Amino acid sequence: MAKAAALSFLFLLSFISGGDFLAVNGLVNATLPNQKTWCLPKPSSDQATLLGNINFACSKVDCKIIQEGGSCFDPDTLFNHASVAMSLYYNAEGDDQWNCDFRGSGVIVITNPSYGNCIYP
């Protein structure tokens, strides 16, 4: 019964979105063609995972904006810095679903997480 309901939901979602939808970590988010997306850490991510994601992403892309004095340094939290670093990496690698996996700790969002002077790519 649950599978039938899920399939019905996917069919309805596909119909409403014109056939375009994005499945992320088992969840389905309706997206419009060419809709901008960002990659953020799951809220359940622990500190070690966040730090690992920052280290990985920043070894591949320029993360100066999360360094002290950068436009995205504040708030100075691992979650905030991981959010920016993961989105920078995701964007640089082509906004593909697999570039937001981060060992299962990333999630693709359609709401722009930019704030103040911190503009996400």
PDB file of N, CA, C and O in Angstrom, residues 11-48:
ATOM      1  N   PHE A  11       3.835   9.995  -9.694  1.00  0.00           N
ATOM      2  CA  PHE A  11       3.129  10.247 -10.949  1.00  0.00           C
ATOM      3  C   PHE A  11       2.499  11.631 -10.922  1.00  0.00           C
ATOM      4  O   PHE A  11       2.629  12.408 -11.867  1.00  0.00           O
ATOM      5  N   LEU A  12       1.821  11.958  -9.811  1.00  0.00           N
ATOM      6  CA  LEU A  12       1.197  13.270  -9.680  1.00  0.00           C
ATOM      7  C   LEU A  12       2.240  14.368  -9.724  1.00  0.00           C
ATOM      8  O   LEU A  12       2.089  15.368 -10.416  1.00  0.00           O
ATOM      9  N   LEU A  13       3.348  14.174  -9.014  1.00  0.00           N
ATOM     10  CA  LEU A  13       4.425  15.148  -9.005  1.00  0.00           C
ATOM     11  C   LEU A  13       5.003  15.329 -10.402  1.00  0.00           C
ATOM     12  O   LEU A  13       5.254  16.434 -10.850  1.00  0.00           O
ATOM     13  N   SER A  14       5.201  14.242 -11.116  1.00  0.00           N
ATOM     14  CA  SER A  14       5.718  14.303 -12.478  1.00  0.00           C
ATOM     15  C   SER A  14       4.758  15.060 -13.382  1.00  0.00           C
ATOM     16  O   SER A  14       5.159  15.877 -14.194  1.00  0.00           O
ATOM     17  N   PHE A  15       3.461  14.810 -13.224  1.00  0.00           N
ATOM     18  CA  PHE A  15       2.457  15.475 -14.037  1.00  0.00           C
ATOM     19  C   PHE A  15       2.443  16.972 -13.749  1.00  0.00           C
ATOM     20  O   PHE A  15       2.463  17.800 -14.655  1.00  0.00           O
ATOM     21  N   ILE A  16       2.440  17.335 -12.466  1.00  0.00           N
ATOM     22  CA  ILE A  16       2.381  18.743 -12.070  1.00  0.00           C
ATOM     23  C   ILE A  16       3.621  19.494 -12.549  1.00  0.00           C
ATOM     24  O   ILE A  16       3.544  20.621 -12.999  1.00  0.00           O
ATOM     25  N   SER A  17       4.778  18.850 -12.449  1.00  0.00           N
ATOM     26  CA  SER A  17       6.034  19.536 -12.785  1.00  0.00           C
ATOM     27  C   SER A  17       6.391  19.415 -14.259  1.00  0.00           C
ATOM     28  O   SER A  17       7.463  19.818 -14.662  1.00  0.00           O
ATOM     29  N   GLY A  18       5.514  18.836 -15.050  1.00  0.00           N
ATOM     30  CA  GLY A  18       5.800  18.683 -16.465  1.00  0.00           C
ATOM     31  C   GLY A  18       6.819  17.586 -16.730  1.00  0.00           C
ATOM     32  O   GLY A  18       7.492  17.573 -17.745  1.00  0.00           O
ATOM     33  N   GLY A  19       6.946  16.659 -15.798  1.00  0.00           N
ATOM     34  CA  GLY A  19       7.848  15.533 -15.987  1.00  0.00           C
ATOM     35  C   GLY A  19       9.202  15.724 -15.337  1.00  0.00           C
ATOM     36  O   GLY A  19      10.008  14.816 -15.302  1.00  0.00           O
ATOM     37  N   ASP A  20       9.484  16.897 -14.808  1.00  0.00           N
ATOM     38  CA  ASP A  20      10.776  17.167 -14.191  1.00  0.00           C
ATOM     39  C   ASP A  20      10.656  17.118 -12.676  1.00  0.00           C
ATOM     40  O   ASP A  20       9.877  17.856 -12.083  1.00  0.00           O
ATOM     41  N   PHE A  21      11.385  16.231 -12.058  1.00  0.00           N
ATOM     42  CA  PHE A  21      11.478  16.229 -10.619  1.00  0.00           C
ATOM     43  C   PHE A  21      12.829  15.676 -10.230  1.00  0.00           C
ATOM     44  O   PHE A  21      13.513  15.035 -11.008  1.00  0.00           O
ATOM     45  N   LEU A  22      13.236  15.964  -9.026  1.00  0.00           N
ATOM     46  CA  LEU A  22      14.565  15.601  -8.554  1.00  0.00           C
ATOM     47  C   LEU A  22      14.426  14.726  -7.328  1.00  0.00           C
ATOM     48  O   LEU A  22      13.804  15.115  -6.351  1.00  0.00           O
ATOM     49  N   ALA A  23      14.994  13.532  -7.378  1.00  0.00           N
ATOM     50  CA  ALA A  23      14.990  12.642  -6.221  1.00  0.00           C
ATOM     51  C   ALA A  23      16.314  12.801  -5.500  1.00  0.00           C
ATOM     52  O   ALA A  23      17.367  12.703  -6.107  1.00  0.00           O
ATOM     53  N   VAL A  24      16.264  13.062  -4.212  1.00  0.00           N
ATOM     54  CA  VAL A  24      17.470  13.268  -3.425  1.00  0.00           C
ATOM     55  C   VAL A  24      17.382  12.414  -2.169  1.00  0.00           C
ATOM     56  O   VAL A  24      16.474  12.586  -1.367  1.00  0.00           O
ATOM     57  N   ASN A  25      18.328  11.498  -2.032  1.00  0.00           N
ATOM     58  CA  ASN A  25      18.390  10.663  -0.836  1.00  0.00           C
ATOM     59  C   ASN A  25      17.039  10.060  -0.480  1.00  0.00           C
ATOM     60  O   ASN A  25      16.631  10.043   0.662  1.00  0.00           O
ATOM     61  N   GLY A  26      16.318   9.584  -1.495  1.00  0.00           N
ATOM     62  CA  GLY A  26      15.039   8.943  -1.260  1.00  0.00           C
ATOM     63  C   GLY A  26      13.878   9.908  -1.147  1.00  0.00           C
ATOM     64  O   GLY A  26      12.746   9.491  -1.046  1.00  0.00           O
ATOM     65  N   LEU A  27      14.124  11.192  -1.136  1.00  0.00           N
ATOM     66  CA  LEU A  27      13.065  12.182  -1.079  1.00  0.00           C
ATOM     67  C   LEU A  27      12.890  12.767  -2.468  1.00  0.00           C
ATOM     68  O   LEU A  27      13.804  12.784  -3.267  1.00  0.00           O
ATOM     69  N   VAL A  28      11.719  13.256  -2.738  1.00  0.00           N
ATOM     70  CA  VAL A  28      11.455  13.823  -4.057  1.00  0.00           C
ATOM     71  C   VAL A  28      11.112  15.291  -3.893  1.00  0.00           C
ATOM     72  O   VAL A  28      10.261  15.649  -3.098  1.00  0.00           O
ATOM     73  N   ASN A  29      11.807  16.118  -4.647  1.00  0.00           N
ATOM     74  CA  ASN A  29      11.532  17.548  -4.654  1.00  0.00           C
ATOM     75  C   ASN A  29      11.154  17.941  -6.072  1.00  0.00           C
ATOM     76  O   ASN A  29      11.895  17.663  -6.997  1.00  0.00           O
ATOM     77  N   ALA A  30      10.007  18.580  -6.228  1.00  0.00           N
ATOM     78  CA  ALA A  30       9.618  19.056  -7.547  1.00  0.00           C
ATOM     79  C   ALA A  30      10.528  20.205  -7.930  1.00  0.00           C
ATOM     80  O   ALA A  30      10.808  21.072  -7.114  1.00  0.00           O
ATOM     81  N   THR A  31      11.031  20.189  -9.144  1.00  0.00           N
ATOM     82  CA  THR A  31      11.841  21.301  -9.620  1.00  0.00           C
ATOM     83  C   THR A  31      11.342  21.721 -10.989  1.00  0.00           C
ATOM     84  O   THR A  31      10.833  20.914 -11.752  1.00  0.00           O
ATOM     85  N   LEU A  32      11.483  22.974 -11.256  1.00  0.00           N
ATOM     86  CA  LEU A  32      11.167  23.491 -12.573  1.00  0.00           C
ATOM     87  C   LEU A  32      12.412  23.372 -13.425  1.00  0.00           C
ATOM     88  O   LEU A  32      13.528  23.382 -12.900  1.00  0.00           O
ATOM     89  N   PRO A  33      12.269  23.265 -14.737  1.00  0.00           N
ATOM     90  CA  PRO A  33      13.460  23.208 -15.583  1.00  0.00           C
ATOM     91  C   PRO A  33      14.360  24.407 -15.314  1.00  0.00           C
ATOM     92  O   PRO A  33      13.886  25.525 -15.153  1.00  0.00           O
ATOM     93  N   ASN A  34      15.650  24.153 -15.206  1.00  0.00           N
ATOM     94  CA  ASN A  34      16.663  25.191 -14.977  1.00  0.00           C
ATOM     95  C   ASN A  34      16.515  25.903 -13.633  1.00  0.00           C
ATOM     96  O   ASN A  34      17.012  27.002 -13.468  1.00  0.00           O
ATOM     97  N   GLN A  35      15.815  25.283 -12.685  1.00  0.00           N
ATOM     98  CA  GLN A  35      15.681  25.888 -11.363  1.00  0.00           C
ATOM     99  C   GLN A  35      17.003  25.779 -10.624  1.00  0.00           C
ATOM    100  O   GLN A  35      17.654  24.747 -10.631  1.00  0.00           O
ATOM    101  N   LYS A  36      17.419  26.832  -9.956  1.00  0.00           N
ATOM    102  CA  LYS A  36      18.655  26.858  -9.197  1.00  0.00           C
ATOM    103  C   LYS A  36      18.500  26.011  -7.940  1.00  0.00           C
ATOM    104  O   LYS A  36      17.463  26.028  -7.300  1.00  0.00           O
ATOM    105  N   THR A  37      19.536  25.257  -7.620  1.00  0.00           N
ATOM    106  CA  THR A  37      19.547  24.433  -6.414  1.00  0.00           C
ATOM    107  C   THR A  37      20.864  24.636  -5.672  1.00  0.00           C
ATOM    108  O   THR A  37      21.857  25.078  -6.257  1.00  0.00           O
ATOM    109  N   TRP A  38      20.861  24.305  -4.377  1.00  0.00           N
ATOM    110  CA  TRP A  38      22.045  24.410  -3.531  1.00  0.00           C
ATOM    111  C   TRP A  38      22.194  23.129  -2.740  1.00  0.00           C
ATOM    112  O   TRP A  38      21.233  22.392  -2.541  1.00  0.00           O
ATOM    113  N   CYS A  39      23.392  22.888  -2.274  1.00  0.00           N
ATOM    114  CA  CYS A  39      23.688  21.699  -1.481  1.00  0.00           C
ATOM    115  C   CYS A  39      24.017  22.122  -0.052  1.00  0.00           C
ATOM    116  O   CYS A  39      24.912  22.958   0.162  1.00  0.00           O
ATOM    117  N   LEU A  40      23.290  21.577   0.903  1.00  0.00           N
ATOM    118  CA  LEU A  40      23.501  21.889   2.312  1.00  0.00           C
ATOM    119  C   LEU A  40      23.681  20.600   3.102  1.00  0.00           C
ATOM    120  O   LEU A  40      23.231  19.538   2.675  1.00  0.00           O
ATOM    121  N   PRO A  41      24.291  20.692   4.274  1.00  0.00           N
ATOM    122  CA  PRO A  41      24.377  19.498   5.116  1.00  0.00           C
ATOM    123  C   PRO A  41      23.007  19.190   5.726  1.00  0.00           C
ATOM    124  O   PRO A  41      22.221  20.106   5.998  1.00  0.00           O
ATOM    125  N   LYS A  42      22.748  17.913   5.937  1.00  0.00           N
ATOM    126  CA  LYS A  42      21.532  17.542   6.648  1.00  0.00           C
ATOM    127  C   LYS A  42      21.636  18.078   8.076  1.00  0.00           C
ATOM    128  O   LYS A  42      22.713  18.067   8.670  1.00  0.00           O
ATOM    129  N   PRO A  43      20.516  18.533   8.630  1.00  0.00           N
ATOM    130  CA  PRO A  43      20.543  19.054  10.005  1.00  0.00           C
ATOM    131  C   PRO A  43      21.058  18.035  11.029  1.00  0.00           C
ATOM    132  O   PRO A  43      21.571  18.419  12.071  1.00  0.00           O
ATOM    133  N   SER A  44      20.958  16.762  10.716  1.00  0.00           N
ATOM    134  CA  SER A  44      21.405  15.713  11.639  1.00  0.00           C
ATOM    135  C   SER A  44      22.913  15.449  11.564  1.00  0.00           C
ATOM    136  O   SER A  44      23.426  14.622  12.320  1.00  0.00           O
ATOM    137  N   SER A  45      23.625  16.151  10.691  1.00  0.00           N
ATOM    138  CA  SER A  45      25.066  15.926  10.529  1.00  0.00           C
ATOM    139  C   SER A  45      25.814  16.287  11.808  1.00  0.00           C
ATOM    140  O   SER A  45      25.592  17.350  12.385  1.00  0.00           O
ATOM    141  N   ASP A  46      26.714  15.397  12.226  1.00  0.00           N
ATOM    142  CA  ASP A  46      27.504  15.680  13.432  1.00  0.00           C
ATOM    143  C   ASP A  46      28.712  16.558  13.082  1.00  0.00           C
ATOM    144  O   ASP A  46      29.016  16.798  11.920  1.00  0.00           O
ATOM    145  N   GLN A  47      29.397  17.033  14.112  1.00  0.00           N
ATOM    146  CA  GLN A  47      30.504  17.968  13.945  1.00  0.00           C
ATOM    147  C   GLN A  47      31.641  17.378  13.104  1.00  0.00           C
ATOM    148  O   GLN A  47      32.215  18.059  12.257  1.00  0.00           O
ATOM    149  N   ALA A  48      31.958  16.107  13.329  1.00  0.00           N
ATOM    150  CA  ALA A  48      33.039  15.455  12.570  1.00  0.00           C
ATOM    151  C   ALA A  48      32.686  15.381  11.084  1.00  0.00           C
ATOM    152  O   ALA A  48      33.542  15.610  10.219  1.00  0.00           O
TER     153      ALA A  48
END
